[in-house]
Amino acid sequence: MRSVKLTSDSNFSSEFSQFNVSPGITSLELDYIVPVSQVRNLVQKHSSTLKVLRIKTLLPAAACALFVDDNGQPVVYKCLQKLQFSQHRIYGIPRLPSHIEQLSVPFPNLKSLIVERAYLFSTDLLFRGNLAKMQRLHLNIDTNFIENRLFSLDSLTQVRDLSLEINPLAYPLSDEFISVATQAALAIVSASRNSLRSLSLPSEFSKPMLFQILAGENTDFTSLNVLNINKVALDVSDIISLLTKLDRLQHLSCMVSIPDSGGCSESALEQITDYYSNTLYPLSQTLSSWKIQSSNHLLNDIVSISLLLALACPRLTSIYYLDQPRCHFDSLVRERIVNKPFNRYSNRLCRLVQ
């Protein structure tokens, strides 16, 4: 692969305009505001060979130059498989000629689309002709997406890696905005449920919305391995429900809300431990790692529920509490394993601290 990366670390004001890229470039990364003429010279010149295009920051006119040549004709990137707009959105909404806006199919073979700030256009331009081929999709949903209902989401049947975020133009979020964003997420997840391996959902979704997406009638996942739902507080019963539904899940990252168990008697704790280690076992035969955040920072209870979940999930070997240094949390786990009620199962729990 012939790769070119142009960044703002050096002064390119004069030398970039004279930069002569040899033919056959397959990967191009533009890491600063690029003038229109230079976009045309670099990107359009290699539109027939580019497979990877990463753009950090563009002015609106330069963004238009990605799609329209000097003669006003559409630019087609027939080999492009990965398109990434990272960190900064385009400054302003690009105004494309109507025939480009309505008819152009610039990325017919795109498999990976990453938009890290906000969806850049109010049409389906980036998605035309490639929905059935898309395997990785990372989108910030903004009001352009919501108001225009961009495309038939049911065609996204091959997505393996899906990450959705919300980047509204204004706060607070309206109920309508959240509702439509939820429906968009539900449509994508439902369409790709047989191919989806990794899923990250917005923190703005409520718990009922999350369960509608993850445990609805049309979301019987066959291959989901990774789930990230940080900043939505789940109680223990929610986690149990998810692990029961997602029977191939290997990696879970979530926020946990746990009631204070300070008043719980020793005999009650032993009964709870027995329930997880016997009745509930095996809750999941596949879960191997769990990243936790806490909504109420009850550290002792976080350690307890971590050990209980480990008793119910025989392959769970890595628990990482994001609100504490790893060494501190591991030290507390070691201490709890050798004391009641967990010491009866120390041979099963020692895998957490090896």
Coordinates of C-alpha atoms in Angstrom, one line a residue:
M1 CA 0.0 0.0 0.0
R2 CA 1.3 3.5 -0.9
S3 CA 0.4 5.8 1.9
V4 CA 0.6 9.6 2.3
K5 CA 0.0 11.5 5.5
L6 CA 0.0 15.3 5.6
T7 CA -0.3 16.9 9.1
S8 CA -0.1 20.3 10.7
D9 CA 3.2 19.5 12.4
S10 CA 5.1 21.2 9.7
N11 CA 4.6 24.3 7.6
F12 CA 3.0 23.1 4.4
S13 CA 1.7 26.5 3.2
S14 CA 4.2 26.6 0.4
E15 CA 5.5 23.1 0.0
F16 CA 2.1 21.4 0.1
S17 CA 1.0 23.3 -3.0
Q18 CA 4.0 21.9 -4.8
F19 CA 3.6 18.4 -3.4
N20 CA 3.8 16.0 -6.2
V21 CA 2.2 12.7 -5.2
S22 CA 3.2 9.8 -7.4
P23 CA 0.3 7.8 -9.0
G24 CA -1.2 4.8 -7.4
I25 CA -1.8 6.2 -3.8
T26 CA -4.1 3.9 -1.9
S27 CA -4.1 5.6 1.5
L28 CA -4.4 9.3 2.2
E29 CA -4.7 11.2 5.5
L30 CA -5.3 15.0 5.6
D31 CA -4.7 16.3 9.1
Y32 CA -5.5 20.0 8.9
I33 CA -7.5 22.5 7.0
V34 CA -6.9 21.8 3.3
P35 CA -7.6 24.4 0.6
V36 CA -10.0 23.5 -2.2
S37 CA -7.3 23.4 -4.9
Q38 CA -5.2 21.0 -2.9
V39 CA -8.1 18.7 -2.2
R40 CA -8.7 18.5 -6.0
N41 CA -5.1 17.9 -6.8
L42 CA -4.6 15.2 -4.2
V43 CA -7.9 13.4 -3.6
Q44 CA -9.4 13.6 -7.1
K45 CA -6.2 12.6 -8.8
H46 CA -6.2 9.3 -6.9
S47 CA -9.9 8.7 -6.7
S48 CA -9.6 5.6 -8.8
T49 CA -6.9 4.0 -6.5
L50 CA -7.7 5.2 -3.0
K51 CA -8.8 2.5 -0.5
V52 CA -8.4 4.6 2.7
L53 CA -9.2 8.3 3.2
R54 CA -9.0 10.0 6.5
I55 CA -9.8 13.7 6.9
K56 CA -9.5 15.7 10.1
T57 CA -10.7 19.2 9.2
L58 CA -12.1 20.7 6.0
L59 CA -13.7 24.0 5.0
P60 CA -17.1 23.6 3.3
A61 CA -15.8 24.4 -0.2
A62 CA -13.0 21.8 0.2
A63 CA -15.5 19.2 1.3
C64 CA -17.5 19.9 -1.8
A65 CA -14.3 19.3 -3.8
L66 CA -14.4 15.7 -2.6
F67 CA -17.5 15.1 -4.7
V68 CA -17.4 17.5 -7.6
D69 CA -14.6 17.8 -10.2
D70 CA -13.6 21.0 -12.1
N71 CA -16.2 20.3 -14.7
G72 CA -19.0 19.9 -12.2
Q73 CA -19.1 16.2 -12.7
P74 CA -19.4 13.7 -9.8
V75 CA -16.2 12.1 -8.4
V76 CA -16.4 8.3 -7.9
Y77 CA -14.0 6.5 -5.5
K78 CA -14.6 3.0 -6.9
C79 CA -11.9 1.3 -4.7
L80 CA -12.5 3.3 -1.4
Q81 CA -13.3 0.9 1.4
K82 CA -12.6 3.1 4.5
L83 CA -13.7 6.7 5.0
Q84 CA -13.0 8.5 8.3
F85 CA -13.8 12.1 9.4
S86 CA -12.0 12.3 12.7
Q87 CA -12.1 14.7 15.6
H88 CA -13.4 17.8 13.9
R89 CA -16.4 18.2 11.8
I90 CA -16.5 20.1 8.5
Y91 CA -16.8 23.8 9.3
G92 CA -20.3 24.5 8.0
I93 CA -22.6 22.5 5.8
P94 CA -21.3 21.9 2.3
R95 CA -23.6 23.0 -0.5
L96 CA -23.4 20.6 -3.3
P97 CA -24.9 21.0 -6.8
S98 CA -28.4 19.5 -6.9
H99 CA -27.4 16.8 -9.4
I100 CA -24.6 15.7 -7.2
E101 CA -26.8 15.9 -4.1
Q102 CA -29.5 13.8 -5.7
L103 CA -27.8 11.3 -8.0
S104 CA -24.1 10.9 -7.2
V105 CA -22.8 7.6 -5.9
P106 CA -19.3 8.5 -4.7
F107 CA -18.5 5.5 -2.5
P108 CA -20.1 2.3 -4.1
N109 CA -17.7 -0.1 -2.3
L110 CA -17.4 1.6 1.1
K111 CA -17.1 -0.9 4.0
S112 CA -16.1 1.3 6.9
L113 CA -17.5 4.8 7.7
I114 CA -16.3 6.6 10.8
V115 CA -17.7 10.1 11.6
E116 CA -16.4 11.1 15.0
R117 CA -18.1 14.5 15.5
A118 CA -21.4 14.8 13.6
Y119 CA -22.9 13.5 10.4
L120 CA -21.7 16.0 7.8
F121 CA -24.5 16.1 5.2
S122 CA -28.2 16.3 5.2
T123 CA -28.6 13.7 2.5
D124 CA -27.7 10.0 2.1
L125 CA -24.7 10.9 -0.1
L126 CA -22.1 8.9 1.9
F127 CA -24.2 5.8 2.0
R128 CA -25.5 5.4 -1.6
G129 CA -24.7 2.0 -3.2
N130 CA -22.8 0.6 -0.2
L131 CA -25.4 -0.1 2.6
A132 CA -25.4 -3.8 1.9
K133 CA -21.5 -3.8 2.0
M134 CA -21.0 -1.7 5.1
Q135 CA -19.2 -3.6 7.9
R136 CA -18.1 -0.9 10.3
L137 CA -20.2 2.1 11.1
H138 CA -19.4 4.8 13.7
L139 CA -21.8 7.7 13.5
N140 CA -22.6 10.7 15.6
I141 CA -26.3 11.3 15.1
D142 CA -27.2 15.0 14.8
T143 CA -30.3 16.9 13.7
N144 CA -29.4 16.6 10.0
F145 CA -29.8 12.8 10.4
I146 CA -32.9 13.1 12.4
E147 CA -34.8 15.6 10.3
N148 CA -34.1 14.0 6.9
R149 CA -34.4 10.3 7.7
L150 CA -31.4 9.7 5.5
F151 CA -31.8 6.2 4.1
S152 CA -33.4 2.8 4.3
L153 CA -31.7 1.5 7.4
D154 CA -33.0 -2.0 6.8
S155 CA -30.4 -2.5 4.1
L156 CA -27.5 -2.4 6.6
T157 CA -27.4 -6.2 7.0
Q158 CA -23.7 -6.8 7.1
V159 CA -22.5 -4.4 9.9
R160 CA -20.2 -6.1 12.3
D161 CA -19.0 -3.1 14.3
L162 CA -21.6 -0.4 15.2
S163 CA -21.0 2.6 17.4
L164 CA -23.6 5.3 17.7
E165 CA -23.3 8.6 19.5
I166 CA -25.6 11.7 19.8
N167 CA -24.3 15.1 19.0
P168 CA -27.3 17.4 18.9
L169 CA -27.1 21.0 17.8
A170 CA -28.7 22.2 21.0
Y171 CA -29.4 21.0 24.5
P172 CA -31.6 19.9 26.2
L173 CA -32.5 17.0 24.0
S174 CA -36.2 16.8 23.0
D175 CA -38.2 13.6 23.5
E176 CA -38.8 13.5 19.8
F177 CA -35.1 13.7 19.1
I178 CA -34.3 10.8 21.4
S179 CA -37.2 8.8 20.2
V180 CA -36.1 9.0 16.5
A181 CA -32.5 8.3 17.4
T182 CA -33.7 5.3 19.3
Q183 CA -35.7 4.1 16.3
A184 CA -32.7 4.6 14.0
A185 CA -30.5 2.6 16.3
L186 CA -33.2 -0.1 16.6
A187 CA -33.5 -0.3 12.8
I188 CA -29.8 -0.7 12.3
V189 CA -29.4 -3.2 15.1
S190 CA -32.4 -5.2 13.9
A191 CA -31.1 -5.3 10.3
S192 CA -27.6 -6.4 11.3
R193 CA -28.4 -8.7 14.2
N194 CA -27.0 -11.7 12.4
S195 CA -23.6 -10.1 11.6
L196 CA -23.1 -7.7 14.5
R197 CA -20.1 -8.5 16.7
S198 CA -19.5 -5.2 18.5
L199 CA -22.1 -2.6 19.6
S200 CA -21.7 0.7 21.4
L201 CA -24.8 2.8 22.2
P202 CA -25.3 6.4 23.3
S203 CA -25.3 7.4 26.9
E204 CA -28.4 9.6 26.3
F205 CA -30.6 6.5 25.8
S206 CA -32.7 5.6 28.8
K207 CA -32.7 2.1 30.3
P208 CA -36.1 1.2 28.6
M209 CA -34.8 2.4 25.3
L210 CA -31.6 0.3 25.7
F211 CA -33.6 -2.8 26.5
Q212 CA -35.9 -2.2 23.5
I213 CA -32.8 -2.2 21.3
L214 CA -31.0 -5.1 23.0
A215 CA -33.8 -7.4 24.0
G216 CA -36.6 -6.6 21.6
E217 CA -38.5 -9.0 19.5
N218 CA -36.3 -8.5 16.4
T219 CA -33.0 -8.5 18.1
D220 CA -32.0 -12.1 18.5
F221 CA -28.2 -11.7 18.2
T222 CA -26.3 -14.6 16.8
S223 CA -22.7 -13.3 17.1
L224 CA -22.6 -10.2 19.4
N225 CA -19.3 -10.4 21.4
V226 CA -18.7 -6.9 22.6
L227 CA -21.3 -4.5 24.2
N228 CA -20.5 -1.0 25.5
I229 CA -23.4 0.9 27.2
N230 CA -21.5 3.2 29.6
K231 CA -23.2 5.9 31.6
V232 CA -26.6 4.3 31.7
A233 CA -27.0 2.9 35.3
L234 CA -28.0 -0.7 35.3
D235 CA -28.9 -2.7 38.4
V236 CA -27.8 -6.3 39.0
S237 CA -31.1 -7.7 37.6
D238 CA -30.6 -5.7 34.4
I239 CA -27.2 -7.2 33.9
I240 CA -28.5 -10.7 34.5
S241 CA -31.2 -10.1 31.9
L242 CA -28.7 -8.9 29.4
L243 CA -26.4 -11.9 29.9
T244 CA -29.3 -14.2 29.6
K245 CA -30.4 -12.7 26.3
L246 CA -26.9 -12.2 24.9
D247 CA -25.6 -15.7 25.2
R248 CA -22.4 -15.1 23.1
L249 CA -21.3 -12.0 24.8
Q250 CA -17.6 -12.0 25.7
H251 CA -16.9 -8.4 26.8
L252 CA -19.3 -6.1 28.6
S253 CA -18.7 -2.5 29.6
C254 CA -21.5 -0.7 31.6
M255 CA -22.4 1.5 34.6
V256 CA -23.8 -0.3 37.6
S257 CA -26.1 1.1 40.3
I258 CA -26.0 -1.1 43.4
P259 CA -28.0 -0.4 46.6
D260 CA -26.0 -0.2 49.8
S261 CA -25.8 -3.7 51.4
G262 CA -24.4 -2.5 54.7
G263 CA -27.4 -3.8 56.6
C264 CA -27.3 -7.3 55.1
S265 CA -26.7 -10.1 57.6
E266 CA -23.9 -12.7 57.2
S267 CA -26.5 -15.5 56.6
A268 CA -28.2 -13.4 53.9
L269 CA -24.9 -12.8 52.2
E270 CA -24.3 -16.6 52.2
Q271 CA -27.7 -17.3 50.7
I272 CA -27.0 -14.7 47.9
T273 CA -23.6 -16.3 47.3
D274 CA -25.1 -19.7 47.0
Y275 CA -27.8 -18.4 44.6
Y276 CA -25.1 -17.1 42.2
S277 CA -22.8 -20.0 42.5
N278 CA -25.5 -22.7 42.2
T279 CA -29.0 -21.6 41.0
L280 CA -27.8 -18.9 38.6
Y281 CA -24.8 -20.8 37.4
P282 CA -23.9 -20.8 34.6
L283 CA -25.4 -17.4 33.8
S284 CA -23.0 -17.0 30.8
Q285 CA -20.6 -19.5 29.4
T286 CA -18.8 -16.9 27.2
L287 CA -18.4 -13.7 29.3
S288 CA -14.6 -13.2 29.9
S289 CA -14.2 -9.5 30.8
W290 CA -16.3 -6.8 32.5
K291 CA -15.5 -3.1 32.7
I292 CA -17.5 -1.4 35.4
Q293 CA -18.4 2.2 36.2
S294 CA -20.4 3.0 39.3
S295 CA -23.2 5.5 39.6
N296 CA -22.9 5.7 43.4
H297 CA -19.3 4.6 44.1
L298 CA -20.1 2.0 46.8
L299 CA -16.7 0.3 46.4
N300 CA -17.3 -2.7 48.8
D301 CA -20.6 -3.5 47.0
I302 CA -18.9 -3.2 43.6
V303 CA -16.4 -5.8 44.7
S304 CA -19.1 -8.1 46.1
I305 CA -21.2 -8.0 42.9
S306 CA -18.1 -8.5 40.8
L307 CA -17.3 -11.7 42.8
L308 CA -20.9 -12.9 42.6
L309 CA -21.0 -12.4 38.8
A310 CA -17.7 -14.3 38.6
L311 CA -19.3 -17.2 40.5
A312 CA -22.1 -17.3 38.0
C313 CA -19.9 -16.9 34.9
P314 CA -17.2 -19.5 34.8
R315 CA -15.1 -17.9 32.1
L316 CA -15.1 -14.4 33.6
T317 CA -11.4 -13.7 34.3
S318 CA -11.0 -10.0 34.0
I319 CA -12.9 -7.4 36.0
Y320 CA -11.8 -3.7 35.6
Y321 CA -13.4 -1.1 37.8
L322 CA -12.9 2.2 35.9
D323 CA -13.4 4.5 38.9
Q324 CA -10.4 3.0 40.9
P325 CA -6.7 2.3 40.1
R326 CA -6.5 -1.3 39.0
C327 CA -4.0 -2.3 41.7
H328 CA -6.4 -1.0 44.4
F329 CA -9.4 -2.8 43.1
D330 CA -7.4 -6.1 42.7
S331 CA -6.2 -5.8 46.3
L332 CA -9.8 -5.5 47.6
V333 CA -10.8 -8.5 45.5
R334 CA -7.9 -10.6 46.9
E335 CA -9.0 -9.6 50.4
R336 CA -12.6 -10.5 49.9
I337 CA -11.9 -13.9 48.3
V338 CA -10.3 -15.2 51.6
N339 CA -13.1 -14.0 53.8
K340 CA -16.7 -15.0 54.3
P341 CA -18.9 -15.7 52.4
F342 CA -16.6 -16.0 49.3
N343 CA -13.8 -18.1 50.9
R344 CA -16.0 -21.2 50.3
Y345 CA -15.4 -20.6 46.6
S346 CA -11.9 -19.3 46.6
N347 CA -10.7 -22.0 44.3
R348 CA -13.2 -20.7 41.6
L349 CA -12.5 -17.0 42.2
C350 CA -8.7 -17.1 42.3
R351 CA -8.6 -16.8 38.5
L352 CA -9.6 -13.1 38.9
V353 CA -6.3 -12.2 40.6
Q354 CA -3.8 -14.5 38.9

